[in-house]
């Protein structure tokens, strides 16, 4: 596949591993073994088995009849919201926990924003009986208290990140610092297609189960394997990477990512890294990110804590730069409207992140016979406070 | 490649050539505690007898740093420090100080400033060496080393207890300043309990490689004792967080710098 990482972790000009020597041994160890492990028969059997029997995969590909009528086309929803723990995040944490186990690691660390990845990590650590420490910005700890309690109930230790603006970027910094301080027995379980090589590749591969299923599910339902459009929301970009993965080289399929523009791309309150960013380095990866004229990273803003990240995975920077994928943006208000529309037309309350993807339906002119797949990356339970306040 | 000889030596290489023992390098964050303290701190460090000064370029996301240096970075940025301003401040004292000056920092602000423009401005401002820990070695050799050479800047590389001998030798091959030995697996100023036996084994392991470059030990060097121990195993020691803490105290800047260096020497 031409759009995937080369051996040095580069997607075109983006990616790589820009990390200090303190992190090199850990990252090199992972780089040296991950492909062999995840391609082994034994690993695949375990991974597929857990996705089926524990996560509940395959997730349905649901033809949204009323929504299709409204937009005058054929809309299918890929229901990642129905996974165990409520989002696509569990696909990756199942894969990485098996990888960590095979590498003999005893202690798992992770970063989380809204808490979805933290809960998914705490869940697989409970399942595998491994110690789990989750870093979460202090601000997010207060904003997402139910998820903090879920993680604690699952046996994880939640450590508030006190540095910077005390959100996802700072939680990621703290997790990296923990890894520097614990280089021997600890595995860093990253939650998105970000970070130094090989993480973007690892996470994209584990999430690729989404596009693999879309292929055979479309075939089963309408006798074709490729849709005309694939649409997903993008923060770091893991659910979009998983949605696009098997179609990257199928150039007839239009790939659409939707970034969170917060209050709007022309305000300072935004998380649209592609629309507002330029080339830089964040968390070990060369990619597009939001920074000021002195190269200091700008704190993002979005109503959705899961999209509230100043960078984007290097795969997406590459797809954006080459034009293989198109990226739209959705404001807080547009996302809220889309969430209420889906709820009232299909009886599905989406996560705020996923609601951003639905906004694309308003911005693209579809033909009546187009086949459009939108990934609903998570369910809206965690966002009920926000939704209730807008009712 | 390798170290420049004789007349071609820069100030840093001259110092490393002239003094083989007990080198004291002091780190501070540019723009901390106040925006315009850079010149005073450097002059006082020189007067008090420090051998080299390492100036940190503040960054919003200093992943390799512990709480003390994180705070100094944030404060410095709030004060308005930038690469452009720092280089102007250094240029202004270029002819007033002789102590070798190294800059240390993360790649993102340098990239944004422009890598070649940055190197040229460093040379113009009297900077003699750079410590840029998040550039991978192969990319350093391909994209950065030629610029270092062109602008007479020495390179410094970090190694840790987890770095293999093979890798240490690779760094030594490319290095033109000194090898920066991170004393234990930690962020800066971590102050965590260290297995002394293991640490000495690491120091001795590096010594046994007979590197062509001098070595200095940094991270968790905080007082006279730890500095002296560093000097037993390497050509010198680097102090950062402890100095930043001293700068944060009440009192006149000049006095604080003098007292600090006196406490180490």
PDB file of N, CA and C in Angstrom, chain A residues 66-133:
ATOM      1  N   UNK A  66     -34.246   6.537   7.184  1.00  0.00           N
ATOM      2  CA  UNK A  66     -34.850   7.875   7.272  1.00  0.00           C
ATOM      3  C   UNK A  66     -33.819   8.967   7.004  1.00  0.00           C
ATOM      4  N   UNK A  67     -32.596   8.752   7.501  1.00  0.00           N
ATOM      5  CA  UNK A  67     -31.541   9.733   7.251  1.00  0.00           C
ATOM      6  C   UNK A  67     -31.227   9.783   5.746  1.00  0.00           C
ATOM      7  N   UNK A  68     -31.241   8.617   5.114  1.00  0.00           N
ATOM      8  CA  UNK A  68     -30.984   8.535   3.669  1.00  0.00           C
ATOM      9  C   UNK A  68     -32.044   9.321   2.900  1.00  0.00           C
ATOM     10  N   UNK A  69     -33.292   9.150   3.304  1.00  0.00           N
ATOM     11  CA  UNK A  69     -34.383   9.881   2.635  1.00  0.00           C
ATOM     12  C   UNK A  69     -34.182  11.378   2.776  1.00  0.00           C
ATOM     13  N   UNK A  70     -33.782  11.792   3.975  1.00  0.00           N
ATOM     14  CA  UNK A  70     -33.582  13.221   4.206  1.00  0.00           C
ATOM     15  C   UNK A  70     -32.511  13.804   3.287  1.00  0.00           C
ATOM     16  N   UNK A  71     -31.434  13.058   3.093  1.00  0.00           N
ATOM     17  CA  UNK A  71     -30.325  13.577   2.279  1.00  0.00           C
ATOM     18  C   UNK A  71     -30.393  13.115   0.820  1.00  0.00           C
ATOM     19  N   UNK A  72     -31.390  12.315   0.468  1.00  0.00           N
ATOM     20  CA  UNK A  72     -31.564  11.876  -0.905  1.00  0.00           C
ATOM     21  C   UNK A  72     -30.435  11.014  -1.418  1.00  0.00           C
ATOM     22  N   UNK A  73     -29.903  10.152  -0.563  1.00  0.00           N
ATOM     23  CA  UNK A  73     -28.842   9.235  -0.983  1.00  0.00           C
ATOM     24  C   UNK A  73     -28.900   7.997  -0.090  1.00  0.00           C
ATOM     25  N   UNK A  74     -27.866   7.161  -0.134  1.00  0.00           N
ATOM     26  CA  UNK A  74     -27.891   5.922   0.653  1.00  0.00           C
ATOM     27  C   UNK A  74     -26.830   5.971   1.748  1.00  0.00           C
ATOM     28  N   UNK A  75     -27.290   6.147   2.972  1.00  0.00           N
ATOM     29  CA  UNK A  75     -26.354   6.330   4.084  1.00  0.00           C
ATOM     30  C   UNK A  75     -26.323   5.093   4.970  1.00  0.00           C
ATOM     31  N   UNK A  76     -25.105   4.605   5.159  1.00  0.00           N
ATOM     32  CA  UNK A  76     -24.882   3.472   6.066  1.00  0.00           C
ATOM     33  C   UNK A  76     -24.072   3.957   7.265  1.00  0.00           C
ATOM     34  N   UNK A  77     -24.455   3.503   8.439  1.00  0.00           N
ATOM     35  CA  UNK A  77     -23.721   3.889   9.642  1.00  0.00           C
ATOM     36  C   UNK A  77     -22.912   2.700  10.147  1.00  0.00           C
ATOM     37  N   UNK A  78     -21.597   2.910  10.314  1.00  0.00           N
ATOM     38  CA  UNK A  78     -20.754   1.862  10.892  1.00  0.00           C
ATOM     39  C   UNK A  78     -20.785   2.058  12.396  1.00  0.00           C
ATOM     40  N   UNK A  79     -21.407   1.090  13.091  1.00  0.00           N
ATOM     41  CA  UNK A  79     -21.808   1.292  14.488  1.00  0.00           C
ATOM     42  C   UNK A  79     -20.722   0.920  15.504  1.00  0.00           C
ATOM     43  N   UNK A  80     -19.642   1.681  15.522  1.00  0.00           N
ATOM     44  CA  UNK A  80     -18.603   1.453  16.540  1.00  0.00           C
ATOM     45  C   UNK A  80     -19.097   1.811  17.941  1.00  0.00           C
ATOM     46  N   UNK A  81     -20.191   2.572  17.987  1.00  0.00           N
ATOM     47  CA  UNK A  81     -20.772   2.934  19.289  1.00  0.00           C
ATOM     48  C   UNK A  81     -21.305   1.718  20.039  1.00  0.00           C
ATOM     49  N   UNK A  82     -21.542   0.617  19.296  1.00  0.00           N
ATOM     50  CA  UNK A  82     -22.097  -0.570  19.949  1.00  0.00           C
ATOM     51  C   UNK A  82     -21.035  -1.495  20.527  1.00  0.00           C
ATOM     52  N   UNK A  83     -19.756  -1.142  20.331  1.00  0.00           N
ATOM     53  CA  UNK A  83     -18.688  -1.950  20.928  1.00  0.00           C
ATOM     54  C   UNK A  83     -18.737  -1.906  22.451  1.00  0.00           C
ATOM     55  N   UNK A  84     -18.179  -2.932  23.070  1.00  0.00           N
ATOM     56  CA  UNK A  84     -17.922  -2.901  24.508  1.00  0.00           C
ATOM     57  C   UNK A  84     -17.130  -1.642  24.849  1.00  0.00           C
ATOM     58  N   UNK A  85     -17.495  -0.990  25.911  1.00  0.00           N
ATOM     59  CA  UNK A  85     -16.953   0.286  26.420  1.00  0.00           C
ATOM     60  C   UNK A  85     -17.408   1.497  25.590  1.00  0.00           C
ATOM     61  N   UNK A  86     -18.161   1.265  24.512  1.00  0.00           N
ATOM     62  CA  UNK A  86     -18.862   2.385  23.888  1.00  0.00           C
ATOM     63  C   UNK A  86     -18.175   3.144  22.783  1.00  0.00           C
ATOM     64  N   UNK A  87     -17.033   2.657  22.297  1.00  0.00           N
ATOM     65  CA  UNK A  87     -16.408   3.358  21.168  1.00  0.00           C
ATOM     66  C   UNK A  87     -15.421   2.445  20.453  1.00  0.00           C
ATOM     67  N   UNK A  88     -14.861   2.979  19.359  1.00  0.00           N
ATOM     68  CA  UNK A  88     -13.870   2.231  18.584  1.00  0.00           C
ATOM     69  C   UNK A  88     -12.568   2.036  19.356  1.00  0.00           C
ATOM     70  N   UNK A  89     -12.351   2.781  20.442  1.00  0.00           N
ATOM     71  CA  UNK A  89     -11.062   2.760  21.143  1.00  0.00           C
ATOM     72  C   UNK A  89     -10.652   1.353  21.574  1.00  0.00           C
ATOM     73  N   UNK A  90     -11.635   0.515  21.882  1.00  0.00           N
ATOM     74  CA  UNK A  90     -11.341  -0.832  22.387  1.00  0.00           C
ATOM     75  C   UNK A  90     -10.637  -1.708  21.343  1.00  0.00           C
ATOM     76  N   UNK A  91     -10.857  -1.462  20.042  1.00  0.00           N
ATOM     77  CA  UNK A  91     -10.182  -2.260  19.000  1.00  0.00           C
ATOM     78  C   UNK A  91      -8.667  -2.171  19.179  1.00  0.00           C
ATOM     79  N   UNK A  92      -8.207  -0.942  19.399  1.00  0.00           N
ATOM     80  CA  UNK A  92      -6.779  -0.685  19.555  1.00  0.00           C
ATOM     81  C   UNK A  92      -6.247  -1.190  20.889  1.00  0.00           C
ATOM     82  N   UNK A  93      -7.016  -1.012  21.956  1.00  0.00           N
ATOM     83  CA  UNK A  93      -6.468  -1.410  23.263  1.00  0.00           C
ATOM     84  C   UNK A  93      -6.381  -2.937  23.382  1.00  0.00           C
ATOM     85  N   UNK A  94      -7.314  -3.646  22.744  1.00  0.00           N
ATOM     86  CA  UNK A  94      -7.215  -5.117  22.725  1.00  0.00           C
ATOM     87  C   UNK A  94      -5.929  -5.525  22.007  1.00  0.00           C
ATOM     88  N   UNK A  95      -5.689  -4.921  20.856  1.00  0.00           N
ATOM     89  CA  UNK A  95      -4.482  -5.256  20.087  1.00  0.00           C
ATOM     90  C   UNK A  95      -3.212  -4.940  20.857  1.00  0.00           C
ATOM     91  N   UNK A  96      -3.164  -3.718  21.408  1.00  0.00           N
ATOM     92  CA  UNK A  96      -1.921  -3.325  22.072  1.00  0.00           C
ATOM     93  C   UNK A  96      -1.692  -4.065  23.389  1.00  0.00           C
ATOM     94  N   UNK A  97      -2.763  -4.454  24.082  1.00  0.00           N
ATOM     95  CA  UNK A  97      -2.527  -5.167  25.345  1.00  0.00           C
ATOM     96  C   UNK A  97      -1.953  -6.554  25.050  1.00  0.00           C
ATOM     97  N   UNK A  98      -2.401  -7.163  23.946  1.00  0.00           N
ATOM     98  CA  UNK A  98      -1.826  -8.457  23.560  1.00  0.00           C
ATOM     99  C   UNK A  98      -0.356  -8.280  23.170  1.00  0.00           C
ATOM    100  N   UNK A  99      -0.071  -7.186  22.479  1.00  0.00           N
ATOM    101  CA  UNK A  99       1.307  -6.889  22.083  1.00  0.00           C
ATOM    102  C   UNK A  99       2.182  -6.687  23.323  1.00  0.00           C
ATOM    103  N   UNK A 100       1.675  -5.920  24.286  1.00  0.00           N
ATOM    104  CA  UNK A 100       2.434  -5.657  25.514  1.00  0.00           C
ATOM    105  C   UNK A 100       2.700  -6.955  26.272  1.00  0.00           C
ATOM    106  N   UNK A 101       1.680  -7.812  26.291  1.00  0.00           N
ATOM    107  CA  UNK A 101       1.806  -9.097  26.967  1.00  0.00           C
ATOM    108  C   UNK A 101       2.898  -9.959  26.332  1.00  0.00           C
ATOM    109  N   UNK A 102       2.880  -9.996  25.000  1.00  0.00           N
ATOM    110  CA  UNK A 102       3.896 -10.796  24.287  1.00  0.00           C
ATOM    111  C   UNK A 102       5.297 -10.231  24.521  1.00  0.00           C
ATOM    112  N   UNK A 103       5.378  -8.922  24.763  1.00  0.00           N
ATOM    113  CA  UNK A 103       6.684  -8.303  25.006  1.00  0.00           C
ATOM    114  C   UNK A 103       7.112  -8.448  26.464  1.00  0.00           C
ATOM    115  N   UNK A 104       6.244  -9.048  27.277  1.00  0.00           N
ATOM    116  CA  UNK A 104       6.580  -9.289  28.682  1.00  0.00           C
ATOM    117  C   UNK A 104       6.479  -8.065  29.577  1.00  0.00           C
ATOM    118  N   UNK A 105       5.709  -7.050  29.157  1.00  0.00           N
ATOM    119  CA  UNK A 105       5.577  -5.830  29.969  1.00  0.00           C
ATOM    120  C   UNK A 105       4.583  -6.047  31.102  1.00  0.00           C
ATOM    121  N   UNK A 106       4.880  -5.400  32.237  1.00  0.00           N
ATOM    122  CA  UNK A 106       4.061  -5.639  33.428  1.00  0.00           C
ATOM    123  C   UNK A 106       3.172  -4.448  33.798  1.00  0.00           C
ATOM    124  N   UNK A 107       3.514  -3.297  33.256  1.00  0.00           N
ATOM    125  CA  UNK A 107       2.842  -2.081  33.713  1.00  0.00           C
ATOM    126  C   UNK A 107       2.418  -1.298  32.465  1.00  0.00           C
ATOM    127  N   UNK A 108       1.155  -0.876  32.442  1.00  0.00           N
ATOM    128  CA  UNK A 108       0.614  -0.193  31.274  1.00  0.00           C
ATOM    129  C   UNK A 108       0.323   1.264  31.631  1.00  0.00           C
ATOM    130  N   UNK A 109       0.775   2.179  30.776  1.00  0.00           N
ATOM    131  CA  UNK A 109       0.416   3.588  30.960  1.00  0.00           C
ATOM    132  C   UNK A 109      -0.325   4.076  29.718  1.00  0.00           C
ATOM    133  N   UNK A 110      -1.196   5.061  29.915  1.00  0.00           N
ATOM    134  CA  UNK A 110      -1.956   5.600  28.788  1.00  0.00           C
ATOM    135  C   UNK A 110      -2.312   7.051  29.080  1.00  0.00           C
ATOM    136  N   UNK A 111      -2.646   7.782  28.024  1.00  0.00           N
ATOM    137  CA  UNK A 111      -3.156   9.140  28.150  1.00  0.00           C
ATOM    138  C   UNK A 111      -4.641   9.111  27.788  1.00  0.00           C
ATOM    139  N   UNK A 112      -5.397  10.028  28.315  1.00  0.00           N
ATOM    140  CA  UNK A 112      -6.777  10.105  27.840  1.00  0.00           C
ATOM    141  C   UNK A 112      -7.290  11.536  27.904  1.00  0.00           C
ATOM    142  N   UNK A 113      -8.210  11.866  27.003  1.00  0.00           N
ATOM    143  CA  UNK A 113      -8.814  13.197  26.992  1.00  0.00           C
ATOM    144  C   UNK A 113     -10.179  13.109  27.648  1.00  0.00           C
ATOM    145  N   UNK A 114     -11.165  12.655  26.865  1.00  0.00           N
ATOM    146  CA  UNK A 114     -12.523  12.507  27.389  1.00  0.00           C
ATOM    147  C   UNK A 114     -12.629  11.321  28.331  1.00  0.00           C
ATOM    148  N   UNK A 115     -11.674  10.413  28.241  1.00  0.00           N
ATOM    149  CA  UNK A 115     -11.707   9.244  29.102  1.00  0.00           C
ATOM    150  C   UNK A 115     -12.076   7.967  28.360  1.00  0.00           C
ATOM    151  N   UNK A 116     -12.433   8.060  27.071  1.00  0.00           N
ATOM    152  CA  UNK A 116     -12.821   6.862  26.324  1.00  0.00           C
ATOM    153  C   UNK A 116     -11.650   5.905  26.165  1.00  0.00           C
ATOM    154  N   UNK A 117     -10.499   6.457  25.771  1.00  0.00           N
ATOM    155  CA  UNK A 117      -9.329   5.589  25.632  1.00  0.00           C
ATOM    156  C   UNK A 117      -8.864   5.095  27.003  1.00  0.00           C
ATOM    157  N   UNK A 118      -8.980   5.955  28.013  1.00  0.00           N
ATOM    158  CA  UNK A 118      -8.597   5.552  29.365  1.00  0.00           C
ATOM    159  C   UNK A 118      -9.451   4.397  29.850  1.00  0.00           C
ATOM    160  N   UNK A 119     -10.754   4.477  29.616  1.00  0.00           N
ATOM    161  CA  UNK A 119     -11.652   3.393  30.026  1.00  0.00           C
ATOM    162  C   UNK A 119     -11.339   2.124  29.230  1.00  0.00           C
ATOM    163  N   UNK A 120     -11.108   2.276  27.937  1.00  0.00           N
ATOM    164  CA  UNK A 120     -10.797   1.097  27.109  1.00  0.00           C
ATOM    165  C   UNK A 120      -9.483   0.453  27.551  1.00  0.00           C
ATOM    166  N   UNK A 121      -8.528   1.276  27.988  1.00  0.00           N
ATOM    167  CA  UNK A 121      -7.250   0.734  28.464  1.00  0.00           C
ATOM    168  C   UNK A 121      -7.423   0.064  29.827  1.00  0.00           C
ATOM    169  N   UNK A 122      -8.144   0.746  30.730  1.00  0.00           N
ATOM    170  CA  UNK A 122      -8.378   0.165  32.063  1.00  0.00           C
ATOM    171  C   UNK A 122      -9.115  -1.169  31.931  1.00  0.00           C
ATOM    172  N   UNK A 123     -10.009  -1.243  30.958  1.00  0.00           N
ATOM    173  CA  UNK A 123     -10.787  -2.464  30.729  1.00  0.00           C
ATOM    174  C   UNK A 123      -9.883  -3.636  30.342  1.00  0.00           C
ATOM    175  N   UNK A 124      -9.013  -3.422  29.350  1.00  0.00           N
ATOM    176  CA  UNK A 124      -8.168  -4.542  28.911  1.00  0.00           C
ATOM    177  C   UNK A 124      -7.104  -4.884  29.962  1.00  0.00           C
ATOM    178  N   UNK A 125      -6.718  -3.895  30.776  1.00  0.00           N
ATOM    179  CA  UNK A 125      -5.768  -4.194  31.857  1.00  0.00           C
ATOM    180  C   UNK A 125      -6.424  -5.069  32.922  1.00  0.00           C
ATOM    181  N   UNK A 126      -7.697  -4.777  33.216  1.00  0.00           N
ATOM    182  CA  UNK A 126      -8.427  -5.630  34.154  1.00  0.00           C
ATOM    183  C   UNK A 126      -8.529  -7.044  33.580  1.00  0.00           C
ATOM    184  N   UNK A 127      -8.829  -7.112  32.303  1.00  0.00           N
ATOM    185  CA  UNK A 127      -8.976  -8.396  31.613  1.00  0.00           C
ATOM    186  C   UNK A 127      -7.690  -9.216  31.677  1.00  0.00           C
ATOM    187  N   UNK A 128      -6.556  -8.542  31.540  1.00  0.00           N
ATOM    188  CA  UNK A 128      -5.263  -9.247  31.485  1.00  0.00           C
ATOM    189  C   UNK A 128      -4.517  -9.212  32.817  1.00  0.00           C
ATOM    190  N   UNK A 129      -5.152  -8.610  33.828  1.00  0.00           N
ATOM    191  CA  UNK A 129      -4.536  -8.520  35.150  1.00  0.00           C
ATOM    192  C   UNK A 129      -3.191  -7.790  35.113  1.00  0.00           C
ATOM    193  N   UNK A 130      -3.164  -6.632  34.455  1.00  0.00           N
ATOM    194  CA  UNK A 130      -1.944  -5.823  34.392  1.00  0.00           C
ATOM    195  C   UNK A 130      -2.173  -4.485  35.090  1.00  0.00           C
ATOM    196  N   UNK A 131      -1.101  -3.992  35.722  1.00  0.00           N
ATOM    197  CA  UNK A 131      -1.168  -2.697  36.390  1.00  0.00           C
ATOM    198  C   UNK A 131      -1.442  -1.597  35.352  1.00  0.00           C
ATOM    199  N   UNK A 132      -2.294  -0.637  35.706  1.00  0.00           N
ATOM    200  CA  UNK A 132      -2.690   0.386  34.734  1.00  0.00           C
ATOM    201  C   UNK A 132      -2.659   1.783  35.353  1.00  0.00           C
ATOM    202  N   UNK A 133      -1.939   2.686  34.703  1.00  0.00           N
ATOM    203  CA  UNK A 133      -1.895   4.084  35.139  1.00  0.00           C
ATOM    204  C   UNK A 133      -2.351   4.957  33.968  1.00  0.00           C
TER     205      UNK A 133
END
